[in-house]
């Protein structure tokens, strides 16, 4: 039985009139009669009792209607949901960001939610030591990552914002009393190093391996998470560049954040798997492209051994 034949049967069972059924479905009355006769021949029994003055369901027709009604509703709901998903209107989109970086793309998130109110937007945190793991495992659909990203299986969208780096040191560190540091100062002290599958070229954009004059920047304690990095820094054994947004959101007594006069400026963009560019991913990218990118002006916390 074709889906259209089921629709004709259920409509006639509701209308109990061949003419109104044909008008409602925008088919000829002959098409309705032909469909019902074919169904009755296939089933082997009458589904409707017809007289010159009325049409009504037979007991067999009543039972068939009861069974088909719920199934037809499920089928149509599934088709409607699939169609809406294909248009990027419903479903779940999981977005990964570093630390609190979702706050820096509030305008993009608001526009996406406004355009797709039926879509659930989930947020997950990305570890700087494993920036691509969540994307490749499917735990997230889009990751907001710093550039460059030169992975053949990953695509990169428009730049959304930039972020200067600051230097995180212990309050009693020799650099802590300075108002400003330079990248050359990193050659005098060990820095934290990521314990994870972050490619060297990606980490180089965050913490270079040499100073501007070519002196090597020594690797100190390895860390996996930001919490581990701050614990190591507060103990005084290592220092580390840290994003200014992270510094602003993580004020604490045991860490001092210093502006870096010539420090790198991180550039962030959405990244996704080339083989998993779903309608919702494209919808997010459209929202990102429609919101102007912003840049940090460097007006971020300076020396901060304030209360957290």
mmCIF file of N, CA and C in Angstrom, residues 21-153:
data_model
loop_
_atom_site.group_PDB
_atom_site.id
_atom_site.type_symbol
_atom_site.label_atom_id
_atom_site.label_comp_id
_atom_site.label_asym_id
_atom_site.label_seq_id
_atom_site.Cartn_x
_atom_site.Cartn_y
_atom_site.Cartn_z
ATOM 1 N N UNK A 21 -13.399 14.238 0.302
ATOM 2 C CA UNK A 21 -12.060 13.638 0.378
ATOM 3 C C UNK A 21 -11.230 14.044 -0.829
ATOM 4 N N UNK A 22 -11.808 13.975 -2.014
ATOM 5 C CA UNK A 22 -11.094 14.355 -3.237
ATOM 6 C C UNK A 22 -10.709 15.818 -3.210
ATOM 7 N N UNK A 23 -11.620 16.668 -2.750
ATOM 8 C CA UNK A 23 -11.336 18.104 -2.695
ATOM 9 C C UNK A 23 -10.229 18.404 -1.692
ATOM 10 N N UNK A 24 -10.292 17.766 -0.552
ATOM 11 C CA UNK A 24 -9.286 18.000 0.495
ATOM 12 C C UNK A 24 -7.897 17.562 0.057
ATOM 13 N N UNK A 25 -7.818 16.460 -0.662
ATOM 14 C CA UNK A 25 -6.523 15.937 -1.103
ATOM 15 C C UNK A 25 -6.120 16.452 -2.484
ATOM 16 N N UNK A 26 -7.023 17.211 -3.103
ATOM 17 C CA UNK A 26 -6.752 17.786 -4.422
ATOM 18 C C UNK A 26 -6.475 16.699 -5.467
ATOM 19 N N UNK A 27 -7.328 15.710 -5.442
ATOM 20 C CA UNK A 27 -7.291 14.652 -6.455
ATOM 21 C C UNK A 27 -8.724 14.495 -6.985
ATOM 22 N N UNK A 28 -8.861 13.690 -8.025
ATOM 23 C CA UNK A 28 -10.206 13.462 -8.569
ATOM 24 C C UNK A 28 -10.960 12.468 -7.701
ATOM 25 N N UNK A 29 -12.294 12.531 -7.774
ATOM 26 C CA UNK A 29 -13.109 11.585 -7.033
ATOM 27 C C UNK A 29 -12.894 10.167 -7.538
ATOM 28 N N UNK A 30 -12.621 10.052 -8.831
ATOM 29 C CA UNK A 30 -12.338 8.735 -9.401
ATOM 30 C C UNK A 30 -11.067 8.142 -8.802
ATOM 31 N N UNK A 31 -10.062 9.016 -8.525
ATOM 32 C CA UNK A 31 -8.807 8.542 -7.918
ATOM 33 C C UNK A 31 -9.075 7.997 -6.521
ATOM 34 N N UNK A 32 -9.956 8.651 -5.778
ATOM 35 C CA UNK A 32 -10.296 8.177 -4.437
ATOM 36 C C UNK A 32 -10.991 6.812 -4.523
ATOM 37 N N UNK A 33 -11.969 6.694 -5.403
ATOM 38 C CA UNK A 33 -12.702 5.427 -5.552
ATOM 39 C C UNK A 33 -11.770 4.302 -5.986
ATOM 40 N N UNK A 34 -10.905 4.589 -6.946
ATOM 41 C CA UNK A 34 -9.967 3.578 -7.442
ATOM 42 C C UNK A 34 -9.038 3.105 -6.334
ATOM 43 N N UNK A 35 -8.522 4.048 -5.531
ATOM 44 C CA UNK A 35 -7.604 3.692 -4.450
ATOM 45 C C UNK A 35 -8.288 2.793 -3.429
ATOM 46 N N UNK A 36 -9.513 3.130 -3.027
ATOM 47 C CA UNK A 36 -10.221 2.334 -2.022
ATOM 48 C C UNK A 36 -10.511 0.931 -2.554
ATOM 49 N N UNK A 37 -10.927 0.830 -3.810
ATOM 50 C CA UNK A 37 -11.208 -0.483 -4.402
ATOM 51 C C UNK A 37 -9.942 -1.335 -4.437
ATOM 52 N N UNK A 38 -8.799 -0.734 -4.791
ATOM 53 C CA UNK A 38 -7.532 -1.473 -4.834
ATOM 54 C C UNK A 38 -7.157 -1.972 -3.438
ATOM 55 N N UNK A 39 -7.358 -1.125 -2.418
ATOM 56 C CA UNK A 39 -7.035 -1.531 -1.053
ATOM 57 C C UNK A 39 -7.942 -2.675 -0.593
ATOM 58 N N UNK A 40 -9.198 -2.584 -0.937
ATOM 59 C CA UNK A 40 -10.127 -3.644 -0.541
ATOM 60 C C UNK A 40 -9.799 -4.956 -1.233
ATOM 61 N N UNK A 41 -9.400 -4.898 -2.504
ATOM 62 C CA UNK A 41 -9.005 -6.126 -3.202
ATOM 63 C C UNK A 41 -7.739 -6.711 -2.577
ATOM 64 N N UNK A 42 -6.824 -5.868 -2.231
ATOM 65 C CA UNK A 42 -5.563 -6.338 -1.644
ATOM 66 C C UNK A 42 -5.805 -6.965 -0.278
ATOM 67 N N UNK A 43 -6.668 -6.345 0.527
ATOM 68 C CA UNK A 43 -6.957 -6.841 1.877
ATOM 69 C C UNK A 43 -7.885 -8.048 1.828
ATOM 70 N N UNK A 44 -8.835 -8.035 0.892
ATOM 71 C CA UNK A 44 -9.779 -9.138 0.779
ATOM 72 C C UNK A 44 -11.071 -8.911 1.517
ATOM 73 N N UNK A 45 -11.424 -7.689 1.763
ATOM 74 C CA UNK A 45 -12.669 -7.390 2.466
ATOM 75 C C UNK A 45 -13.041 -5.935 2.279
ATOM 76 N N UNK A 46 -14.317 -5.616 2.509
ATOM 77 C CA UNK A 46 -14.804 -4.244 2.351
ATOM 78 C C UNK A 46 -14.365 -3.386 3.530
ATOM 79 N N UNK A 47 -13.896 -2.176 3.224
ATOM 80 C CA UNK A 47 -13.486 -1.223 4.247
ATOM 81 C C UNK A 47 -14.574 -0.191 4.519
ATOM 82 N N UNK A 48 -15.434 0.041 3.531
ATOM 83 C CA UNK A 48 -16.518 1.015 3.667
ATOM 84 C C UNK A 48 -17.834 0.396 3.172
ATOM 85 N N UNK A 49 -18.918 0.788 3.827
ATOM 86 C CA UNK A 49 -20.251 0.480 3.329
ATOM 87 C C UNK A 49 -20.759 1.717 2.599
ATOM 88 N N UNK A 50 -21.118 1.534 1.332
ATOM 89 C CA UNK A 50 -21.522 2.671 0.524
ATOM 90 C C UNK A 50 -22.996 2.513 0.133
ATOM 91 N N UNK A 51 -23.738 3.579 0.289
ATOM 92 C CA UNK A 51 -25.096 3.640 -0.252
ATOM 93 C C UNK A 51 -25.192 4.934 -1.049
ATOM 94 N N UNK A 52 -26.324 5.133 -1.669
ATOM 95 C CA UNK A 52 -26.503 6.365 -2.439
ATOM 96 C C UNK A 52 -26.559 7.585 -1.546
ATOM 97 N N UNK A 53 -26.750 7.373 -0.224
ATOM 98 C CA UNK A 53 -26.913 8.513 0.662
ATOM 99 C C UNK A 53 -25.825 8.626 1.720
ATOM 100 N N UNK A 54 -25.010 7.576 1.928
ATOM 101 C CA UNK A 54 -24.009 7.656 3.007
ATOM 102 C C UNK A 54 -22.831 6.725 2.749
ATOM 103 N N UNK A 55 -21.752 7.030 3.466
ATOM 104 C CA UNK A 55 -20.544 6.197 3.475
ATOM 105 C C UNK A 55 -20.151 5.996 4.927
ATOM 106 N N UNK A 56 -19.890 4.768 5.327
ATOM 107 C CA UNK A 56 -19.421 4.517 6.680
ATOM 108 C C UNK A 56 -18.439 3.363 6.696
ATOM 109 N N UNK A 57 -17.611 3.352 7.715
ATOM 110 C CA UNK A 57 -16.600 2.303 7.854
ATOM 111 C C UNK A 57 -17.240 0.986 8.267
ATOM 112 N N UNK A 58 -16.718 -0.097 7.716
ATOM 113 C CA UNK A 58 -17.091 -1.429 8.180
ATOM 114 C C UNK A 58 -16.279 -1.737 9.441
ATOM 115 N N UNK A 59 -16.646 -2.771 10.186
ATOM 116 C CA UNK A 59 -15.817 -3.160 11.343
ATOM 117 C C UNK A 59 -14.362 -3.396 10.936
ATOM 118 N N UNK A 60 -14.129 -4.002 9.760
ATOM 119 C CA UNK A 60 -12.760 -4.203 9.276
ATOM 120 C C UNK A 60 -12.095 -2.859 9.028
ATOM 121 N N UNK A 61 -12.828 -1.931 8.440
ATOM 122 C CA UNK A 61 -12.283 -0.603 8.186
ATOM 123 C C UNK A 61 -11.955 0.129 9.477
ATOM 124 N N UNK A 62 -12.799 -0.040 10.510
ATOM 125 C CA UNK A 62 -12.544 0.597 11.803
ATOM 126 C C UNK A 62 -11.229 0.103 12.401
ATOM 127 N N UNK A 63 -11.031 -1.224 12.348
ATOM 128 C CA UNK A 63 -9.790 -1.782 12.904
ATOM 129 C C UNK A 63 -8.570 -1.305 12.123
ATOM 130 N N UNK A 64 -8.682 -1.253 10.793
ATOM 131 C CA UNK A 64 -7.564 -0.796 9.981
ATOM 132 C C UNK A 64 -7.254 0.671 10.267
ATOM 133 N N UNK A 65 -8.309 1.456 10.407
ATOM 134 C CA UNK A 65 -8.089 2.876 10.700
ATOM 135 C C UNK A 65 -7.356 3.051 12.027
ATOM 136 N N UNK A 66 -7.751 2.305 13.048
ATOM 137 C CA UNK A 66 -7.128 2.424 14.367
ATOM 138 C C UNK A 66 -5.636 2.096 14.308
ATOM 139 N N UNK A 67 -5.293 1.079 13.499
ATOM 140 C CA UNK A 67 -3.879 0.689 13.403
ATOM 141 C C UNK A 67 -3.073 1.655 12.546
ATOM 142 N N UNK A 68 -3.673 2.140 11.458
ATOM 143 C CA UNK A 68 -2.930 3.001 10.538
ATOM 144 C C UNK A 68 -2.790 4.432 11.038
ATOM 145 N N UNK A 69 -3.753 4.897 11.804
ATOM 146 C CA UNK A 69 -3.785 6.297 12.194
ATOM 147 C C UNK A 69 -2.514 6.711 12.941
ATOM 148 N N UNK A 70 -2.176 5.934 13.976
ATOM 149 C CA UNK A 70 -0.994 6.270 14.769
ATOM 150 C C UNK A 70 0.279 6.137 13.942
ATOM 151 N N UNK A 71 0.347 5.078 13.150
ATOM 152 C CA UNK A 71 1.548 4.878 12.326
ATOM 153 C C UNK A 71 1.739 5.966 11.302
ATOM 154 N N UNK A 72 0.651 6.390 10.671
ATOM 155 C CA UNK A 72 0.735 7.459 9.677
ATOM 156 C C UNK A 72 1.185 8.766 10.323
ATOM 157 N N UNK A 73 0.656 9.041 11.516
ATOM 158 C CA UNK A 73 1.078 10.253 12.222
ATOM 159 C C UNK A 73 2.558 10.242 12.533
ATOM 160 N N UNK A 74 3.098 9.083 12.939
ATOM 161 C CA UNK A 74 4.529 8.965 13.218
ATOM 162 C C UNK A 74 5.361 9.159 11.954
ATOM 163 N N UNK A 75 4.898 8.568 10.858
ATOM 164 C CA UNK A 75 5.625 8.697 9.595
ATOM 165 C C UNK A 75 5.694 10.157 9.161
ATOM 166 N N UNK A 76 4.558 10.862 9.214
ATOM 167 C CA UNK A 76 4.537 12.251 8.773
ATOM 168 C C UNK A 76 5.353 13.138 9.705
ATOM 169 N N UNK A 77 5.309 12.852 11.006
ATOM 170 C CA UNK A 77 6.108 13.625 11.960
ATOM 171 C C UNK A 77 7.590 13.421 11.698
ATOM 172 N N UNK A 78 7.963 12.172 11.383
ATOM 173 C CA UNK A 78 9.367 11.886 11.088
ATOM 174 C C UNK A 78 9.819 12.604 9.824
ATOM 175 N N UNK A 79 8.968 12.611 8.812
ATOM 176 C CA UNK A 79 9.310 13.305 7.559
ATOM 177 C C UNK A 79 9.418 14.804 7.780
ATOM 178 N N UNK A 80 8.497 15.375 8.562
ATOM 179 C CA UNK A 80 8.553 16.803 8.854
ATOM 180 C C UNK A 80 9.813 17.155 9.633
ATOM 181 N N UNK A 81 10.169 16.313 10.609
ATOM 182 C CA UNK A 81 11.369 16.564 11.409
ATOM 183 C C UNK A 81 12.621 16.467 10.548
ATOM 184 N N UNK A 82 12.664 15.455 9.669
ATOM 185 C CA UNK A 82 13.831 15.315 8.783
ATOM 186 C C UNK A 82 13.954 16.515 7.861
ATOM 187 N N UNK A 83 12.832 16.993 7.348
ATOM 188 C CA UNK A 83 12.851 18.151 6.464
ATOM 189 C C UNK A 83 13.324 19.399 7.199
ATOM 190 N N UNK A 84 12.834 19.573 8.428
ATOM 191 C CA UNK A 84 13.254 20.736 9.211
ATOM 192 C C UNK A 84 14.733 20.665 9.558
ATOM 193 N N UNK A 85 15.201 19.454 9.888
ATOM 194 C CA UNK A 85 16.625 19.281 10.195
ATOM 195 C C UNK A 85 17.475 19.593 8.977
ATOM 196 N N UNK A 86 17.038 19.152 7.797
ATOM 197 C CA UNK A 86 17.786 19.423 6.575
ATOM 198 C C UNK A 86 17.883 20.919 6.308
ATOM 199 N N UNK A 87 16.889 21.680 6.770
ATOM 200 C CA UNK A 87 16.932 23.131 6.600
ATOM 201 C C UNK A 87 17.676 23.801 7.749
ATOM 202 N N UNK A 88 18.203 23.000 8.675
ATOM 203 C CA UNK A 88 18.959 23.562 9.782
ATOM 204 C C UNK A 88 18.093 24.201 10.848
ATOM 205 N N UNK A 89 16.855 23.749 11.024
ATOM 206 C CA UNK A 89 15.945 24.396 11.956
ATOM 207 C C UNK A 89 15.849 23.697 13.301
ATOM 208 N N UNK A 90 16.056 22.392 13.345
ATOM 209 C CA UNK A 90 15.957 21.675 14.607
ATOM 210 C C UNK A 90 17.161 20.758 14.742
ATOM 211 N N UNK A 91 17.296 20.196 15.937
ATOM 212 C CA UNK A 91 18.426 19.302 16.186
ATOM 213 C C UNK A 91 19.302 19.874 17.284
ATOM 214 N N UNK A 92 20.483 19.327 17.423
ATOM 215 C CA UNK A 92 21.432 19.763 18.444
ATOM 216 C C UNK A 92 22.761 20.099 17.786
ATOM 217 N N UNK A 93 23.308 21.263 18.126
ATOM 218 C CA UNK A 93 24.637 21.670 17.673
ATOM 219 C C UNK A 93 25.518 21.813 18.903
ATOM 220 N N UNK A 94 26.625 21.092 18.924
ATOM 221 C CA UNK A 94 27.552 21.158 20.055
ATOM 222 C C UNK A 94 28.756 21.987 19.663
ATOM 223 N N UNK A 95 28.992 23.058 20.427
ATOM 224 C CA UNK A 95 30.076 24.001 20.153
ATOM 225 C C UNK A 95 31.109 23.909 21.260
ATOM 226 N N UNK A 96 32.375 23.769 20.894
ATOM 227 C CA UNK A 96 33.453 23.722 21.864
ATOM 228 C C UNK A 96 34.243 25.017 21.865
ATOM 229 N N UNK A 97 34.603 25.498 23.066
ATOM 230 C CA UNK A 97 35.430 26.704 23.199
ATOM 231 C C UNK A 97 36.465 26.479 24.290
ATOM 232 N N UNK A 98 37.513 27.286 24.264
ATOM 233 C CA UNK A 98 38.474 27.304 25.357
ATOM 234 C C UNK A 98 37.892 28.104 26.522
ATOM 235 N N UNK A 99 38.025 27.570 27.724
ATOM 236 C CA UNK A 99 37.689 28.294 28.941
ATOM 237 C C UNK A 99 36.353 29.015 28.783
ATOM 238 N N UNK A 100 36.326 30.350 28.915
ATOM 239 C CA UNK A 100 35.073 31.113 28.837
ATOM 240 C C UNK A 100 34.932 31.862 27.516
ATOM 241 N N UNK A 101 35.521 31.342 26.457
ATOM 242 C CA UNK A 101 35.503 32.061 25.181
ATOM 243 C C UNK A 101 34.119 32.153 24.554
ATOM 244 N N UNK A 102 33.169 31.342 25.024
ATOM 245 C CA UNK A 102 31.817 31.484 24.492
ATOM 246 C C UNK A 102 31.255 32.876 24.777
ATOM 247 N N UNK A 103 31.777 33.551 25.821
ATOM 248 C CA UNK A 103 31.333 34.907 26.133
ATOM 249 C C UNK A 103 31.785 35.909 25.075
ATOM 250 N N UNK A 104 32.835 35.569 24.329
ATOM 251 C CA UNK A 104 33.336 36.484 23.312
ATOM 252 C C UNK A 104 32.567 36.396 22.005
ATOM 253 N N UNK A 105 31.704 35.403 21.875
ATOM 254 C CA UNK A 105 30.900 35.276 20.651
ATOM 255 C C UNK A 105 29.419 35.295 21.000
ATOM 256 N N UNK A 106 29.066 36.049 22.026
ATOM 257 C CA UNK A 106 27.667 36.132 22.449
ATOM 258 C C UNK A 106 26.761 36.580 21.311
ATOM 259 N N UNK A 107 27.235 37.547 20.513
ATOM 260 C CA UNK A 107 26.413 38.053 19.410
ATOM 261 C C UNK A 107 26.135 36.962 18.382
ATOM 262 N N UNK A 108 27.129 36.117 18.115
ATOM 263 C CA UNK A 108 26.944 35.013 17.171
ATOM 264 C C UNK A 108 25.956 33.998 17.734
ATOM 265 N N UNK A 109 26.125 33.644 19.001
ATOM 266 C CA UNK A 109 25.229 32.676 19.628
ATOM 267 C C UNK A 109 23.797 33.204 19.668
ATOM 268 N N UNK A 110 23.644 34.488 19.980
ATOM 269 C CA UNK A 110 22.298 35.076 20.037
ATOM 270 C C UNK A 110 21.641 35.062 18.656
ATOM 271 N N UNK A 111 22.413 35.396 17.615
ATOM 272 C CA UNK A 111 21.853 35.399 16.265
ATOM 273 C C UNK A 111 21.470 33.994 15.832
ATOM 274 N N UNK A 112 22.314 33.015 16.143
ATOM 275 C CA UNK A 112 22.017 31.624 15.789
ATOM 276 C C UNK A 112 20.732 31.163 16.481
ATOM 277 N N UNK A 113 20.616 31.452 17.782
ATOM 278 C CA UNK A 113 19.416 31.040 18.524
ATOM 279 C C UNK A 113 18.172 31.750 18.003
ATOM 280 N N UNK A 114 18.317 33.008 17.614
ATOM 281 C CA UNK A 114 17.181 33.749 17.077
ATOM 282 C C UNK A 114 16.698 33.138 15.766
ATOM 283 N N UNK A 115 17.641 32.743 14.921
ATOM 284 C CA UNK A 115 17.280 32.166 13.627
ATOM 285 C C UNK A 115 16.783 30.739 13.747
ATOM 286 N N UNK A 116 17.247 30.015 14.756
ATOM 287 C CA UNK A 116 16.906 28.595 14.878
ATOM 288 C C UNK A 116 16.449 28.294 16.306
ATOM 289 N N UNK A 117 15.288 28.805 16.688
ATOM 290 C CA UNK A 117 14.821 28.654 18.074
ATOM 291 C C UNK A 117 14.555 27.214 18.486
ATOM 292 N N UNK A 118 14.337 26.320 17.514
ATOM 293 C CA UNK A 118 14.072 24.926 17.856
ATOM 294 C C UNK A 118 15.348 24.104 17.997
ATOM 295 N N UNK A 119 16.473 24.704 17.709
ATOM 296 C CA UNK A 119 17.746 23.988 17.814
ATOM 297 C C UNK A 119 18.295 24.109 19.230
ATOM 298 N N UNK A 120 18.802 23.004 19.754
ATOM 299 C CA UNK A 120 19.470 23.016 21.053
ATOM 300 C C UNK A 120 20.958 23.265 20.838
ATOM 301 N N UNK A 121 21.495 24.297 21.476
ATOM 302 C CA UNK A 121 22.905 24.643 21.359
ATOM 303 C C UNK A 121 23.612 24.232 22.649
ATOM 304 N N UNK A 122 24.516 23.258 22.538
ATOM 305 C CA UNK A 122 25.250 22.768 23.703
ATOM 306 C C UNK A 122 26.687 23.274 23.655
ATOM 307 N N UNK A 123 27.222 23.605 24.832
ATOM 308 C CA UNK A 123 28.581 24.119 24.930
ATOM 309 C C UNK A 123 29.473 23.093 25.640
ATOM 310 N N UNK A 124 30.687 22.912 25.103
ATOM 311 C CA UNK A 124 31.669 22.038 25.736
ATOM 312 C C UNK A 124 33.006 22.763 25.771
ATOM 313 N N UNK A 125 33.834 22.396 26.750
ATOM 314 C CA UNK A 125 35.138 23.043 26.887
ATOM 315 C C UNK A 125 36.204 22.256 26.131
ATOM 316 N N UNK A 126 37.080 22.983 25.442
ATOM 317 C CA UNK A 126 38.200 22.390 24.724
ATOM 318 C C UNK A 126 39.460 22.573 25.562
ATOM 319 N N UNK A 127 40.242 21.527 25.698
ATOM 320 C CA UNK A 127 41.538 21.635 26.368
ATOM 321 C C UNK A 127 42.563 22.176 25.369
ATOM 322 N N UNK A 128 43.307 23.226 25.729
ATOM 323 C CA UNK A 128 44.350 23.734 24.816
ATOM 324 C C UNK A 128 45.381 22.680 24.438
ATOM 325 N N UNK A 129 45.560 21.676 25.303
ATOM 326 C CA UNK A 129 46.533 20.632 25.024
ATOM 327 C C UNK A 129 46.015 19.583 24.036
ATOM 328 N N UNK A 130 44.712 19.630 23.712
ATOM 329 C CA UNK A 130 44.118 18.683 22.762
ATOM 330 C C UNK A 130 43.024 19.408 21.966
ATOM 331 N N UNK A 131 43.398 20.360 21.131
ATOM 332 C CA UNK A 131 42.388 21.207 20.479
ATOM 333 C C UNK A 131 41.514 20.486 19.467
ATOM 334 N N UNK A 132 41.996 19.394 18.867
ATOM 335 C CA UNK A 132 41.246 18.738 17.791
ATOM 336 C C UNK A 132 40.540 17.454 18.220
ATOM 337 N N UNK A 133 40.822 16.983 19.440
ATOM 338 C CA UNK A 133 40.285 15.699 19.879
ATOM 339 C C UNK A 133 38.772 15.659 19.904
ATOM 340 N N UNK A 134 38.146 16.699 20.423
ATOM 341 C CA UNK A 134 36.690 16.716 20.517
ATOM 342 C C UNK A 134 36.013 16.707 19.163
ATOM 343 N N UNK A 135 36.600 17.408 18.185
ATOM 344 C CA UNK A 135 36.045 17.414 16.834
ATOM 345 C C UNK A 135 36.162 16.045 16.189
ATOM 346 N N UNK A 136 37.324 15.456 16.288
ATOM 347 C CA UNK A 136 37.561 14.189 15.603
ATOM 348 C C UNK A 136 36.816 13.031 16.240
ATOM 349 N N UNK A 137 36.515 13.130 17.528
ATOM 350 C CA UNK A 137 35.765 12.062 18.189
ATOM 351 C C UNK A 137 34.262 12.224 18.012
ATOM 352 N N UNK A 138 33.834 13.384 17.504
ATOM 353 C CA UNK A 138 32.412 13.639 17.343
ATOM 354 C C UNK A 138 31.745 14.199 18.580
ATOM 355 N N UNK A 139 32.511 14.507 19.641
ATOM 356 C CA UNK A 139 31.916 15.075 20.852
ATOM 357 C C UNK A 139 31.429 16.503 20.619
ATOM 358 N N UNK A 140 31.951 17.158 19.604
ATOM 359 C CA UNK A 140 31.492 18.495 19.259
ATOM 360 C C UNK A 140 31.441 18.645 17.752
ATOM 361 N N UNK A 141 30.538 19.507 17.290
ATOM 362 C CA UNK A 141 30.359 19.730 15.856
ATOM 363 C C UNK A 141 31.244 20.852 15.340
ATOM 364 N N UNK A 142 31.445 21.866 16.160
ATOM 365 C CA UNK A 142 32.265 23.023 15.794
ATOM 366 C C UNK A 142 33.139 23.363 16.985
ATOM 367 N N UNK A 143 34.397 23.690 16.725
ATOM 368 C CA UNK A 143 35.294 24.134 17.776
ATOM 369 C C UNK A 143 35.793 25.531 17.472
ATOM 370 N N UNK A 144 35.810 26.393 18.483
ATOM 371 C CA UNK A 144 36.338 27.749 18.315
ATOM 372 C C UNK A 144 37.808 27.710 18.717
ATOM 373 N N UNK A 145 38.697 27.679 17.710
ATOM 374 C CA UNK A 145 40.119 27.421 17.946
ATOM 375 C C UNK A 145 40.977 28.589 17.495
ATOM 376 N N UNK A 146 42.179 28.680 18.122
ATOM 377 C CA UNK A 146 43.098 29.711 17.641
ATOM 378 C C UNK A 146 43.796 29.214 16.382
ATOM 379 N N UNK A 147 44.180 30.156 15.562
ATOM 380 C CA UNK A 147 44.814 29.873 14.281
ATOM 381 C C UNK A 147 46.334 29.960 14.414
ATOM 382 N N UNK A 148 47.079 29.275 13.554
ATOM 383 C CA UNK A 148 46.595 28.562 12.374
ATOM 384 C C UNK A 148 46.122 27.141 12.687
ATOM 385 N N UNK A 149 45.256 26.638 11.811
ATOM 386 C CA UNK A 149 44.842 25.234 11.826
ATOM 387 C C UNK A 149 45.120 24.691 10.439
ATOM 388 N N UNK A 150 46.076 23.789 10.344
ATOM 389 C CA UNK A 150 46.473 23.232 9.045
ATOM 390 C C UNK A 150 46.314 21.717 9.073
ATOM 391 N N UNK A 151 45.075 21.259 9.298
ATOM 392 C CA UNK A 151 44.768 19.835 9.364
ATOM 393 C C UNK A 151 43.924 19.475 8.138
ATOM 394 N N UNK A 152 44.329 18.503 7.331
ATOM 395 C CA UNK A 152 43.601 18.214 6.089
ATOM 396 C C UNK A 152 42.159 17.784 6.293
ATOM 397 N N UNK A 153 41.826 17.226 7.467
ATOM 398 C CA UNK A 153 40.455 16.762 7.692
ATOM 399 C C UNK A 153 39.560 17.831 8.318
#
